[in-house]
Coordinates of C-alpha atoms (C1' of nucleotides) in Angstrom, one line a residue:
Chain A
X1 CA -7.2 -2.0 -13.9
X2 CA -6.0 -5.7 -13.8
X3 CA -3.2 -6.6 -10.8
X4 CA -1.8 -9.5 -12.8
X5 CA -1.6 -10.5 -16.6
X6 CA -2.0 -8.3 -19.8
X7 CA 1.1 -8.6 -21.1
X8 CA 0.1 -6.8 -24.7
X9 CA -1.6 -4.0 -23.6
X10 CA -0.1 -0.4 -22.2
X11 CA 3.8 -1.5 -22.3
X12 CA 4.8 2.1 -22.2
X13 CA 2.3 2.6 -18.8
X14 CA 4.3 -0.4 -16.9
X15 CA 3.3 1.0 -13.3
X16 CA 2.4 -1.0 -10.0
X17 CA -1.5 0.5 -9.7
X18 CA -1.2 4.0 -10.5
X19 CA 2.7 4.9 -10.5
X20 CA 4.3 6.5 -7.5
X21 CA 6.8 7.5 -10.4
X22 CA 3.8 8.6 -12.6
X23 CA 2.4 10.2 -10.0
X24 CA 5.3 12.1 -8.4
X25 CA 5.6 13.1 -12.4
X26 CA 2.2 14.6 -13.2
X27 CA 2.6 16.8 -10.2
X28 CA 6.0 18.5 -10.9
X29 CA 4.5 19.1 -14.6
X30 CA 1.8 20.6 -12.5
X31 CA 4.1 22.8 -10.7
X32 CA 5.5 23.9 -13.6
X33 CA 2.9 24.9 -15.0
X34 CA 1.7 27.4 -12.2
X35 CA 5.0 28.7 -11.7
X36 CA 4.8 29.7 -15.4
X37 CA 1.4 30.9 -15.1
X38 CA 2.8 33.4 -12.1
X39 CA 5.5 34.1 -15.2
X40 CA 3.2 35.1 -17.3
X41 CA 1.4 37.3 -14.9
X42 CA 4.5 39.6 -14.7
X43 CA 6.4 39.1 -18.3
X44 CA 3.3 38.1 -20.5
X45 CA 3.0 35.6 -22.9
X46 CA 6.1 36.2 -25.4
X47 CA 8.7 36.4 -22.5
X48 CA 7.8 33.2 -21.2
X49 CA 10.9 31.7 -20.2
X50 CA 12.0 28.4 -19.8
X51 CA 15.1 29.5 -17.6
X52 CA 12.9 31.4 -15.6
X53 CA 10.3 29.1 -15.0
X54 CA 13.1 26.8 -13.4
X55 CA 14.9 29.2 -11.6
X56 CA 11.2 29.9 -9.6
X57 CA 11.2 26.1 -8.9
X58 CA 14.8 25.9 -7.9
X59 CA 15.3 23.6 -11.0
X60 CA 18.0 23.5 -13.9
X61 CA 16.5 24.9 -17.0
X62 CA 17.6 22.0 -18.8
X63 CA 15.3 19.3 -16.0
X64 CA 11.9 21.1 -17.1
X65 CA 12.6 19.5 -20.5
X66 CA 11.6 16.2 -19.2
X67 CA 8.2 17.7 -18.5
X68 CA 7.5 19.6 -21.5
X69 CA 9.5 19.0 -25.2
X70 CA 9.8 22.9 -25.8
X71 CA 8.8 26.3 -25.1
X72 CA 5.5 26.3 -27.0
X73 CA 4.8 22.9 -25.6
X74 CA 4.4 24.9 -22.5
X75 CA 3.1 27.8 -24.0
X76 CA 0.2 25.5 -25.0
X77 CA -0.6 23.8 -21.8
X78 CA -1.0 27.1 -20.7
X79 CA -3.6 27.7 -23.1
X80 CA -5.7 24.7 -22.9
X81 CA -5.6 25.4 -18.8
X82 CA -6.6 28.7 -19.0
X83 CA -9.6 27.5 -21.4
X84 CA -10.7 24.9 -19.2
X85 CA -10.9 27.1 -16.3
X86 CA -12.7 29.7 -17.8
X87 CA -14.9 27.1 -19.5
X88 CA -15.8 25.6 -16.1
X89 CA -16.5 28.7 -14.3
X90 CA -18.9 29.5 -16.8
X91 CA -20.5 26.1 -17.4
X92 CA -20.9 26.3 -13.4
X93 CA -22.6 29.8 -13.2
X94 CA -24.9 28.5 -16.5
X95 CA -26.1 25.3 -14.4
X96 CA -26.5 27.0 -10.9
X97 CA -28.9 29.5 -12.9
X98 CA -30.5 26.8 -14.2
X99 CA -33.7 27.8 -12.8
X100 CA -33.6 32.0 -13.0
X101 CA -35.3 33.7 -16.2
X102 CA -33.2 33.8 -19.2
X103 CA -31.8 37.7 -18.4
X104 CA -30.5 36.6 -15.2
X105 CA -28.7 33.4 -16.7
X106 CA -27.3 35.7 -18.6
X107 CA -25.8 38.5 -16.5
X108 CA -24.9 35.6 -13.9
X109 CA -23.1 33.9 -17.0
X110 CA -21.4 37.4 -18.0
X111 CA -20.1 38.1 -14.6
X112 CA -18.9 34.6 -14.2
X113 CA -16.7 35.3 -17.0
X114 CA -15.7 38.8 -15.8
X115 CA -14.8 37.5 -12.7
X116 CA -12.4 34.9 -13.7
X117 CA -10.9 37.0 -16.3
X118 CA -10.3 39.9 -14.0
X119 CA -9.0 37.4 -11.4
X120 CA -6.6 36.2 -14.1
X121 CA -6.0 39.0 -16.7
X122 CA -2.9 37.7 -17.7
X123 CA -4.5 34.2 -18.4
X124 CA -7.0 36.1 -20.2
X125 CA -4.5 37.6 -22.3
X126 CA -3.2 34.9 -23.3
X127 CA -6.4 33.5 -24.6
X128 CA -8.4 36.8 -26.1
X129 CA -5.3 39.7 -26.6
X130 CA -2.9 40.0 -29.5
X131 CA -1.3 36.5 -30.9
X132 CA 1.8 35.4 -29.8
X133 CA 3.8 36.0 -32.8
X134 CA 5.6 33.1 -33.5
X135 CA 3.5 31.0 -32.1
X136 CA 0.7 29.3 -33.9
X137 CA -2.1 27.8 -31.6
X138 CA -1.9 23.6 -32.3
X139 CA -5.7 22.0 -32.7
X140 CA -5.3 21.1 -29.2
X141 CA -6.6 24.5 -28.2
X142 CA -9.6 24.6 -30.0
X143 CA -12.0 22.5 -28.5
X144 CA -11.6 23.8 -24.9
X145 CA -11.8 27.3 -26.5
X146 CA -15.5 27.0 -26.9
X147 CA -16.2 25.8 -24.0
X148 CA -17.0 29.0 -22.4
X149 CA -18.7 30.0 -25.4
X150 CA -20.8 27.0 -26.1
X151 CA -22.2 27.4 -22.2
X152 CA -24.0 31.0 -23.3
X153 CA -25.1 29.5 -26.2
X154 CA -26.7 27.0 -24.1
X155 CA -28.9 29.7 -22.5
X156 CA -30.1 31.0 -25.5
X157 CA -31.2 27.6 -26.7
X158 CA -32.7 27.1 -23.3
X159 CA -34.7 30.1 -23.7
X160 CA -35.7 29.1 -27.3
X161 CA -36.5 25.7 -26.3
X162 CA -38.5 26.9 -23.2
X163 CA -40.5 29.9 -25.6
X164 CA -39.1 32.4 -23.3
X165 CA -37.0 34.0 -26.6
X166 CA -38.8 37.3 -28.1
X167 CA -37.4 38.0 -31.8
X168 CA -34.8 40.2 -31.6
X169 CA -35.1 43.5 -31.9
X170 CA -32.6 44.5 -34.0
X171 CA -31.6 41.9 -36.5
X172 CA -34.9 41.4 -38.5
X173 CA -34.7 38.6 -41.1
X174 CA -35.0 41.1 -44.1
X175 CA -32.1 42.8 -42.6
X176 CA -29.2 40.4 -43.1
X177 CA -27.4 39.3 -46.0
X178 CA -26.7 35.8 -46.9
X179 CA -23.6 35.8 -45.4
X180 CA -25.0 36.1 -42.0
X181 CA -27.2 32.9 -42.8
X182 CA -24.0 31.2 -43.7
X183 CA -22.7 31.9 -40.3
X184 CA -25.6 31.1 -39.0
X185 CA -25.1 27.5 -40.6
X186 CA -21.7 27.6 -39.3
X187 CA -22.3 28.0 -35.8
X188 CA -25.5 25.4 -35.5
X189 CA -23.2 22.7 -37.2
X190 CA -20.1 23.4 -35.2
X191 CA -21.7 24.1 -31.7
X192 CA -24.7 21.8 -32.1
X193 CA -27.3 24.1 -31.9
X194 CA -30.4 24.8 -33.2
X195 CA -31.5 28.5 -33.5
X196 CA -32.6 30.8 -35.8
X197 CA -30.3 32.5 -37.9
X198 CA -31.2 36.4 -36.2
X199 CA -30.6 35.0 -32.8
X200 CA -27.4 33.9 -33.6
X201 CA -26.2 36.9 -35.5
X202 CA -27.7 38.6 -32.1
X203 CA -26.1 36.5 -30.0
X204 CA -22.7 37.1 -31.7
X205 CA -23.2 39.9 -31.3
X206 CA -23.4 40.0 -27.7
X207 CA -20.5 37.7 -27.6
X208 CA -18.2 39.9 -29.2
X209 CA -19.7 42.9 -26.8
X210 CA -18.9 41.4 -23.9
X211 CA -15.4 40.2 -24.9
X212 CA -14.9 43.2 -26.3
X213 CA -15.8 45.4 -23.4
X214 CA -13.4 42.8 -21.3
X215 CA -10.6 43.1 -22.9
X216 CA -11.1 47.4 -22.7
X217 CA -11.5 46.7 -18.9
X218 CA -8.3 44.4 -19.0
X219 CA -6.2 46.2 -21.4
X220 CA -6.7 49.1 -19.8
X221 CA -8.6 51.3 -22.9
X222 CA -11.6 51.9 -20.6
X223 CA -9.2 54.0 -17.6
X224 CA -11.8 54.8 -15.1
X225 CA -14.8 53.9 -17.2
X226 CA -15.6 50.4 -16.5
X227 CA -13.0 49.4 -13.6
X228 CA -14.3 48.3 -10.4
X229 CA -17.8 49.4 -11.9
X230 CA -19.7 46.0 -11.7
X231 CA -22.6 47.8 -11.6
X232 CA -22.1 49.4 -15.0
X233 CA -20.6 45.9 -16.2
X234 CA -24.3 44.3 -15.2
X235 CA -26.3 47.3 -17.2
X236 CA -24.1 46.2 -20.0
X237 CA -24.3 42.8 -20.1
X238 CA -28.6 42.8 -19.3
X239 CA -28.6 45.4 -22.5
X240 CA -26.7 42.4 -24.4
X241 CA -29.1 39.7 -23.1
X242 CA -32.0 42.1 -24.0
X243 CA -30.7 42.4 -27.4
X244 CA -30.8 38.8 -28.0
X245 CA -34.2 38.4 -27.2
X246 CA -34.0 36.7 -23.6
X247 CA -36.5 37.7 -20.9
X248 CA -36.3 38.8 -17.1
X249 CA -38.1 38.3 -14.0
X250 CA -40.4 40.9 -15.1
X251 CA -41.4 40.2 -18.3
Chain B
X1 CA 8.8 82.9 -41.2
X2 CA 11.1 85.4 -41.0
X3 CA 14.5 86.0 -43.1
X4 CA 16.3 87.7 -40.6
X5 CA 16.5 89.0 -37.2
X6 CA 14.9 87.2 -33.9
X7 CA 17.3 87.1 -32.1
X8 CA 15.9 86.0 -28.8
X9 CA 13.5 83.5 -29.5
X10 CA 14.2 79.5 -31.1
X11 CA 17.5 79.1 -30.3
X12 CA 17.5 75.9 -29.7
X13 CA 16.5 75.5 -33.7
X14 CA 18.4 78.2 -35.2
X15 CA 18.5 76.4 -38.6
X16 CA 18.5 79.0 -41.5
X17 CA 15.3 79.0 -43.1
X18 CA 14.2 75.5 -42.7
X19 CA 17.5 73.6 -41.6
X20 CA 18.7 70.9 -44.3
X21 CA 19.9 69.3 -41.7
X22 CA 17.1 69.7 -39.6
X23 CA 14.8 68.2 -42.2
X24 CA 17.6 65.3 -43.2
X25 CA 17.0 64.5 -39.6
X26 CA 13.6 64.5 -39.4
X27 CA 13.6 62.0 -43.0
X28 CA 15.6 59.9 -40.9
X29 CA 13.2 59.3 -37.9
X30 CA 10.9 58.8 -40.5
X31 CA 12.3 56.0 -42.1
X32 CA 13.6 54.4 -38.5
X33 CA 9.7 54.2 -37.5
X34 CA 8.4 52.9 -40.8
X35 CA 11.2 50.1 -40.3
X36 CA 10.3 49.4 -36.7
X37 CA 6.6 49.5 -37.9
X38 CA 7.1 46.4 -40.5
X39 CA 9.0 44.8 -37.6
X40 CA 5.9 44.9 -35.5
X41 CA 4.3 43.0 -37.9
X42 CA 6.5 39.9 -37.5
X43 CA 7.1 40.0 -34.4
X44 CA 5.1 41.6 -32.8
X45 CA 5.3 44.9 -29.8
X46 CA 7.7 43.2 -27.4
X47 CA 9.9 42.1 -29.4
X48 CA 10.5 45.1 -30.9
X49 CA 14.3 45.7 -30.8
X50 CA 16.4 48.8 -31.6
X51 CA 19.0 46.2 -33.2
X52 CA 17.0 44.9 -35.9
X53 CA 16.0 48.2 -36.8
X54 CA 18.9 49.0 -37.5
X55 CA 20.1 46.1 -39.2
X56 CA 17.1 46.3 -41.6
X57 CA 18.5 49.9 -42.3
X58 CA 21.9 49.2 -42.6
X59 CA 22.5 51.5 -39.7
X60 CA 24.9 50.7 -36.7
X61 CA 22.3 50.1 -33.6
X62 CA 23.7 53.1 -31.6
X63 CA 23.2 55.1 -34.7
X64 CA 19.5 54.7 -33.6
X65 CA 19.9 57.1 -30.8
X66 CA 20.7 59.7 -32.1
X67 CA 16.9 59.7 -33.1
X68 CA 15.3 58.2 -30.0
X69 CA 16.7 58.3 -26.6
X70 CA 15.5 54.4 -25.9
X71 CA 13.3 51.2 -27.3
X72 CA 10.5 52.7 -25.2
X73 CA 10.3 55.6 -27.0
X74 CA 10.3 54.1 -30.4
X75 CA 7.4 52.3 -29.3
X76 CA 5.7 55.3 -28.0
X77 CA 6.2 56.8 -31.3
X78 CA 4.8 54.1 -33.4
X79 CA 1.6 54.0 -31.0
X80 CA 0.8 57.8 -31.5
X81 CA 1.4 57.3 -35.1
X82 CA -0.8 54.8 -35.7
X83 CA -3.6 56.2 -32.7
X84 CA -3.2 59.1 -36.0
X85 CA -3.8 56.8 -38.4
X86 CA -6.5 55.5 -37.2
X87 CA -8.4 58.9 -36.3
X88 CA -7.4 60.4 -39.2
X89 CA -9.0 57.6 -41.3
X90 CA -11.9 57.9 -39.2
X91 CA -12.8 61.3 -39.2
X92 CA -12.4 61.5 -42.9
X93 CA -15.2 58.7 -43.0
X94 CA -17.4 60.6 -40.7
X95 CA -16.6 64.0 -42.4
X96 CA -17.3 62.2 -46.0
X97 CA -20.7 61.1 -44.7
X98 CA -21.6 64.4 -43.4
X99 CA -25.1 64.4 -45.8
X100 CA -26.2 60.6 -45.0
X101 CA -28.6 59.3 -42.7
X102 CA -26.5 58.9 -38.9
X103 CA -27.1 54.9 -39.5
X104 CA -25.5 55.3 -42.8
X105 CA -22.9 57.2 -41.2
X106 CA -22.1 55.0 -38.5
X107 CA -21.7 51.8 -40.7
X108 CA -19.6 54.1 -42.5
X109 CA -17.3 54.9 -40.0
X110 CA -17.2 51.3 -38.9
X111 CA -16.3 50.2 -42.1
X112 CA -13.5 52.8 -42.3
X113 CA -11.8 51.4 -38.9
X114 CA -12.3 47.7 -40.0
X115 CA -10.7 48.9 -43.3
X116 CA -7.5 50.1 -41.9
X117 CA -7.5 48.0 -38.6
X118 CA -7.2 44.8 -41.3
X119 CA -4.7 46.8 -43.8
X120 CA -2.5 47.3 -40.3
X121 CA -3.2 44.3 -38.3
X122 CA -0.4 44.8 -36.3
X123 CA -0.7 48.5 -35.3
X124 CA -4.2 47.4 -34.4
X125 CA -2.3 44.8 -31.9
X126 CA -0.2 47.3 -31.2
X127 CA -3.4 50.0 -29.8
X128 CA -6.3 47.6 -28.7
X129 CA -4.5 43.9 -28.3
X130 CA -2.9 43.2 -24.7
X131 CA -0.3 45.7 -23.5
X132 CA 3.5 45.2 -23.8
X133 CA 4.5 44.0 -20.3
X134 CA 6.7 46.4 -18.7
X135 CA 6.2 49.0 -21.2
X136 CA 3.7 51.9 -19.8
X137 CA 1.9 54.4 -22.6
X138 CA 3.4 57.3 -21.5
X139 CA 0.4 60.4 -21.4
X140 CA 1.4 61.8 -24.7
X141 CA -0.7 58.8 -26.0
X142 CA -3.9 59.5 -24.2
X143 CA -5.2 62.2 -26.5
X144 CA -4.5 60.9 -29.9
X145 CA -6.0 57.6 -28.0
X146 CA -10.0 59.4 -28.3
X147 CA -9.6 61.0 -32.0
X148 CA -11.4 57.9 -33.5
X149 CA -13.7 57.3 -30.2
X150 CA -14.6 61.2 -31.3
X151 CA -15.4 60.4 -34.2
X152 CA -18.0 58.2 -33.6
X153 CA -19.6 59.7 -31.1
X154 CA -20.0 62.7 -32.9
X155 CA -22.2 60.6 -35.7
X156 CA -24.3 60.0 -32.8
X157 CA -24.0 64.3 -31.5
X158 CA -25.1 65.1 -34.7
X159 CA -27.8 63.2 -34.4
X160 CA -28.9 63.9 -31.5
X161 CA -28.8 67.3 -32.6
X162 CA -30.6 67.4 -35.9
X163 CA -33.3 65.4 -33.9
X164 CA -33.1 62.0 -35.6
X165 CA -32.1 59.9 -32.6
X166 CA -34.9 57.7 -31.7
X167 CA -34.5 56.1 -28.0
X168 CA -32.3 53.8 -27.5
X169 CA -34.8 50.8 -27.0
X170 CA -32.6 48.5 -24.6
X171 CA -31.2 50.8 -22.2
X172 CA -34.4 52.8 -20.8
X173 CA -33.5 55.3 -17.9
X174 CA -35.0 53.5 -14.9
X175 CA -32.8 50.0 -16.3
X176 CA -29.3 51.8 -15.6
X177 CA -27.4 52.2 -11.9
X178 CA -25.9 55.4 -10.4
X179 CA -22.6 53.7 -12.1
X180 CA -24.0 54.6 -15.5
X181 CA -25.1 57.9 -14.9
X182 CA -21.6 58.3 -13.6
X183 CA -20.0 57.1 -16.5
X184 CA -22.0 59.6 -18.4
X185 CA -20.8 62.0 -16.9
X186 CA -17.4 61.1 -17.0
X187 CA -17.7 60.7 -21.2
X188 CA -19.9 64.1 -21.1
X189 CA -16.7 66.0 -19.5
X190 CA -13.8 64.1 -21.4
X191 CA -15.1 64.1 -24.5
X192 CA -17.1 67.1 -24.8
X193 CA -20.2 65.9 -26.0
X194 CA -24.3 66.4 -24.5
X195 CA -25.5 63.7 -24.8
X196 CA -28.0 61.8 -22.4
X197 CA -27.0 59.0 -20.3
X198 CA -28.9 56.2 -22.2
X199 CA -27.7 57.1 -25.4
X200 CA -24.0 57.1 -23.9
X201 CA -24.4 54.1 -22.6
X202 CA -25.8 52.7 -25.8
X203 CA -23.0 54.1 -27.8
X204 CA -20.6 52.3 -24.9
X205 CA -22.1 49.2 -25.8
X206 CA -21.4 49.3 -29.6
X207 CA -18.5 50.8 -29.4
X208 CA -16.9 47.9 -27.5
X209 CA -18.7 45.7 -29.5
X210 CA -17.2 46.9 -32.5
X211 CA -13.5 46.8 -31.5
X212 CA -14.7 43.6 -29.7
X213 CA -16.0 42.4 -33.0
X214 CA -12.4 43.3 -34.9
X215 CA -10.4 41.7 -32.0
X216 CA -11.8 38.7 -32.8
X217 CA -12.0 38.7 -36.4
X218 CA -8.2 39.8 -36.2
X219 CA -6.5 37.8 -33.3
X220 CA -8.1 34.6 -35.3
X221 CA -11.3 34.0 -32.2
X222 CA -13.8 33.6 -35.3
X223 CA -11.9 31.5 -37.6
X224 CA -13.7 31.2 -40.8
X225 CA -16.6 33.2 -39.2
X226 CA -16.4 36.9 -39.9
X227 CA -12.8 36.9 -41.9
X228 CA -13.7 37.9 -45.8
X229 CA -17.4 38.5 -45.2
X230 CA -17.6 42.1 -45.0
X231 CA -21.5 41.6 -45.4
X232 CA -21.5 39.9 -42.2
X233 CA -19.4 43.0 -40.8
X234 CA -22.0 45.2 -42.1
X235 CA -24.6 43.6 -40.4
X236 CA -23.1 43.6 -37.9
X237 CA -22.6 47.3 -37.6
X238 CA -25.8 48.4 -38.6
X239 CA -27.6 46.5 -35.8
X240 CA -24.7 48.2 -33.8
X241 CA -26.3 51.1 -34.8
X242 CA -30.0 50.6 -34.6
X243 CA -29.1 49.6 -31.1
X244 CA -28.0 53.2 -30.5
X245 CA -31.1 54.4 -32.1
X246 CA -29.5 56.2 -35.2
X247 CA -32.0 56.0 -38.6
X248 CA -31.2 55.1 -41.7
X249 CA -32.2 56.0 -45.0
X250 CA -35.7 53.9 -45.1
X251 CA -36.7 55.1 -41.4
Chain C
dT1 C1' 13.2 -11.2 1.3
dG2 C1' 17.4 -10.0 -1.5
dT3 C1' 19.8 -8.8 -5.4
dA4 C1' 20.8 -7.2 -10.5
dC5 C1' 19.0 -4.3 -13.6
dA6 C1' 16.4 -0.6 -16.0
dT7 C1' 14.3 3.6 -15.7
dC8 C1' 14.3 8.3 -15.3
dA9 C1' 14.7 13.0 -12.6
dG10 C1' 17.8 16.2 -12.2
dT11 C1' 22.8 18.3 -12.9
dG12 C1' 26.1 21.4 -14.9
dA13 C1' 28.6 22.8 -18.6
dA14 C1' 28.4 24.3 -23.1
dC15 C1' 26.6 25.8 -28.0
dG16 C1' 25.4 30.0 -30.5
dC17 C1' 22.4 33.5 -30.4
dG18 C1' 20.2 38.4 -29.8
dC19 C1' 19.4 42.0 -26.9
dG20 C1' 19.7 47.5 -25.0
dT21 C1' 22.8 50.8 -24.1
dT22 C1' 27.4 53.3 -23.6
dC23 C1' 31.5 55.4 -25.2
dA24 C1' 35.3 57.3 -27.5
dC25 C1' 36.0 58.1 -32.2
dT26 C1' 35.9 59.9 -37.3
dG27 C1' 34.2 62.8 -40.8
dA28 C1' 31.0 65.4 -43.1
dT29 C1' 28.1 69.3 -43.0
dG30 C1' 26.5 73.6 -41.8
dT31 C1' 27.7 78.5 -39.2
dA32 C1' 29.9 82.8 -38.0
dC33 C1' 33.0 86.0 -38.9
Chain D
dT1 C1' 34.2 84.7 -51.0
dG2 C1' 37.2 82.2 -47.6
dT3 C1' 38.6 80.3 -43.4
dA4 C1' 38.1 78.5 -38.3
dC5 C1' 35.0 76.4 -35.6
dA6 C1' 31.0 73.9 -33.8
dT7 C1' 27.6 70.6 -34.5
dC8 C1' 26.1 66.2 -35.1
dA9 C1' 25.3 61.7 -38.0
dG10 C1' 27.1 57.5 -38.0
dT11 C1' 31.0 53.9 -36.6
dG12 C1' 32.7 49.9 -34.2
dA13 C1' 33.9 47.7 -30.1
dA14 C1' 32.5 46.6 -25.8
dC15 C1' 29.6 45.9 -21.3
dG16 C1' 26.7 42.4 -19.2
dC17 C1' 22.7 40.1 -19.8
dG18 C1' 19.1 36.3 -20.8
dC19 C1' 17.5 33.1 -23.9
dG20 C1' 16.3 27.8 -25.9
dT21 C1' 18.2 23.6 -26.4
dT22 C1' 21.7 19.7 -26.3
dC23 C1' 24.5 16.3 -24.1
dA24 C1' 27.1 13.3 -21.2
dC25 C1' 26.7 12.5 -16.5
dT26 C1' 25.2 11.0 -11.6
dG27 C1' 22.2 9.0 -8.4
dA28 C1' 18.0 7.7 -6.6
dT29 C1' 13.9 5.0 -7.2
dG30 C1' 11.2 1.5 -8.7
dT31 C1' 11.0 -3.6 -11.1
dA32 C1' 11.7 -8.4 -12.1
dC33 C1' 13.3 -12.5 -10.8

DNA sequence: TGTACATCAGTGAACGCGCGTTCACTGATGTAC
DNA sequence: TGTACATCAGTGAACGCGCGTTCACTGATGTAC
């Protein structure tokens, strides 16, 4: 920030104003990473290759390592992108609704996320298929993880907040067992939220729904069923949003 | 069957009443995929290899072929073995519960595919988690692919037939698009079952939310959430269920 | 403005490893007469 | 029952491949005086 003095701060950040070093740095690691993005589209996840990565760029394996300490270091980054993306598109789709009925932010919110995803089904692979074994997710990825999540939470709170939620049908309080009030605790400490316990358990239960009917689309379980259906996709997801209690133009 | 005689037909198996060797072989490929099925589990589908098969064994890796003709087909094995598992399980559940009420049933069978889906994580990986890049399920899969799907959708035949379906409150007719009615069909045809369109889609809805519920839970998405609360699961189901419109005992 | 020095991106060879698959082979085990 | 032959399970070496990572190195580019 300061031209001149400052002689005990950043030592290890030495550059003029913002580093045409620095700079020329953060978008090689950039490269990188798409290249190995386009990787993963073909190979998946567990054949992401360092080798490979650096042949694409015209590199020596061995120069990517002063981008990225190891394999899983990339691996990671991956991760965390893919997140963020996913997380933005649906934070996006959740504010440009901000005005529509519940229902609506809903479906808009669900085909946000259906969009992206079938747009990049190898990035959503990578975030919602089968583990990489041998790789263990650092903390790092957790907190852009619920991004996406935490934005169709926010509808449902919305709705709550504005008195637009009915009870959900299905999930009647004397219906659920103490460990679904546990969860319930769970997700209003970790997410911030405040809702009843049977919307939650409804809404995770949308949650799972629509990643679960995703990943059939994208893994391919679901040949002929669901692909290039959106119209089927938006019954789907306005059946989810009805189960959770949120309300449409109409009602 | 026969002793003696038959001279024109099995040739290619001409073995004398069972063939020793015949069934020495067939121990064999027995043993080679239960060894390539504990590999899955620590490292996963792709990185299955015919060499550590072998090793674990103590069979030379060619010996390997003289039981399957590649990797690929080992791995088509092991996914029709487990899709078997998996319906076998499933059916037994729903056959078991043949005098409950269809809700009871249905929690039942859901219980039975979270039960062996957690006992095999890995097969699970292997049949619902992202597929193996540049491995294609060959058709021989398809069919045992819809044993447990069957399953569960004949909880909801039955019902339908014995008259205790109620209508499926969150998909009415005039909600769904062409697509759906479509897509009924399409499930109508393949799987043999008349059924109407609503409660197909219904049954659509909780079936992906089931195995989307079990992805989760078992490719780590709801750390600390669903894991070891099987009430939660149950909950889970039942509203799964109720969404379809099966009754349970109390209704 | 000019020079001496430090930083760091990228090179190329090498390490030790595991992989799928082929092939000519050795013996044991069943089969036919 | 005994012998000649065919079948086939398993061996061991070899093929050509790709991998992650390390290391000593060469230059180019910025930095400090």
């Amino acid at each position: 920030m300061c031209h001149t003095g400052e002689m005990n701060t950043a030592r290890t950040e030495s550059s003029p104003i913002t580093g045409a070093r620095a700079r020329a740095h953060a978008e090689v690691r950039r490269e990188i990473l798409a290249a190995a993005s386009r990787q993963l589209a073909v190979n998946g996840a567990q054949a992401l290759s360092v080798r490979a990565v650096a042949r694409e760029l015209g590199m020596v394996s061995s120069a990517v390592y002063r981008y990225f300490p190891s394999r899983d270091d990339l691996l990671t980054a991956l991760i965390v992108a893919a997140y963020d993306e996913l997380g933005e598109v649906t934070e996006q789709a959740v504010a440009e609704s901000r005005s529509a009925p519940p229902l609506d932010r809903w479906v808009a919110a669900a085909e946000a996320i259906r969009g992206w995803s079938i747009e990049h089904p190898h990035d959503y692979a990578l975030l919602y298929g089968s583990p990489v074994p041998g790789y263990a997710a650092p903390l790092d990825t957790v907190d852009p993880g619920t991004r996406a999540t935490r934005a169709l939470l926010s509808i449902v709170r919305d709705a709550a907040n504005g008195g637009t939620l009915e009870a959900a049908a299905n999930t009647r309080p004397q219906a659920l067992s103490p460990a679904a009030h546990s969860t319930g605790e769970v997700i209003r400490v970790e997410l911030g939220v405040d809702i009843d316990d049977e919307v939650i358990v409804a809404s995770v239960l949308a949650w799972t729904q629509l990643f679960g009917l995703l990943s059939f689309e994208l893994f391919g379980q679901t040949k002929g069923l669901v692909e290039d259906h959106p119209a089927f996709f938006r019954d789907c997801a306005t059946a989810m949003g009805v189960n959770i209690g949120l309300r449409g133009r109409d009602a």
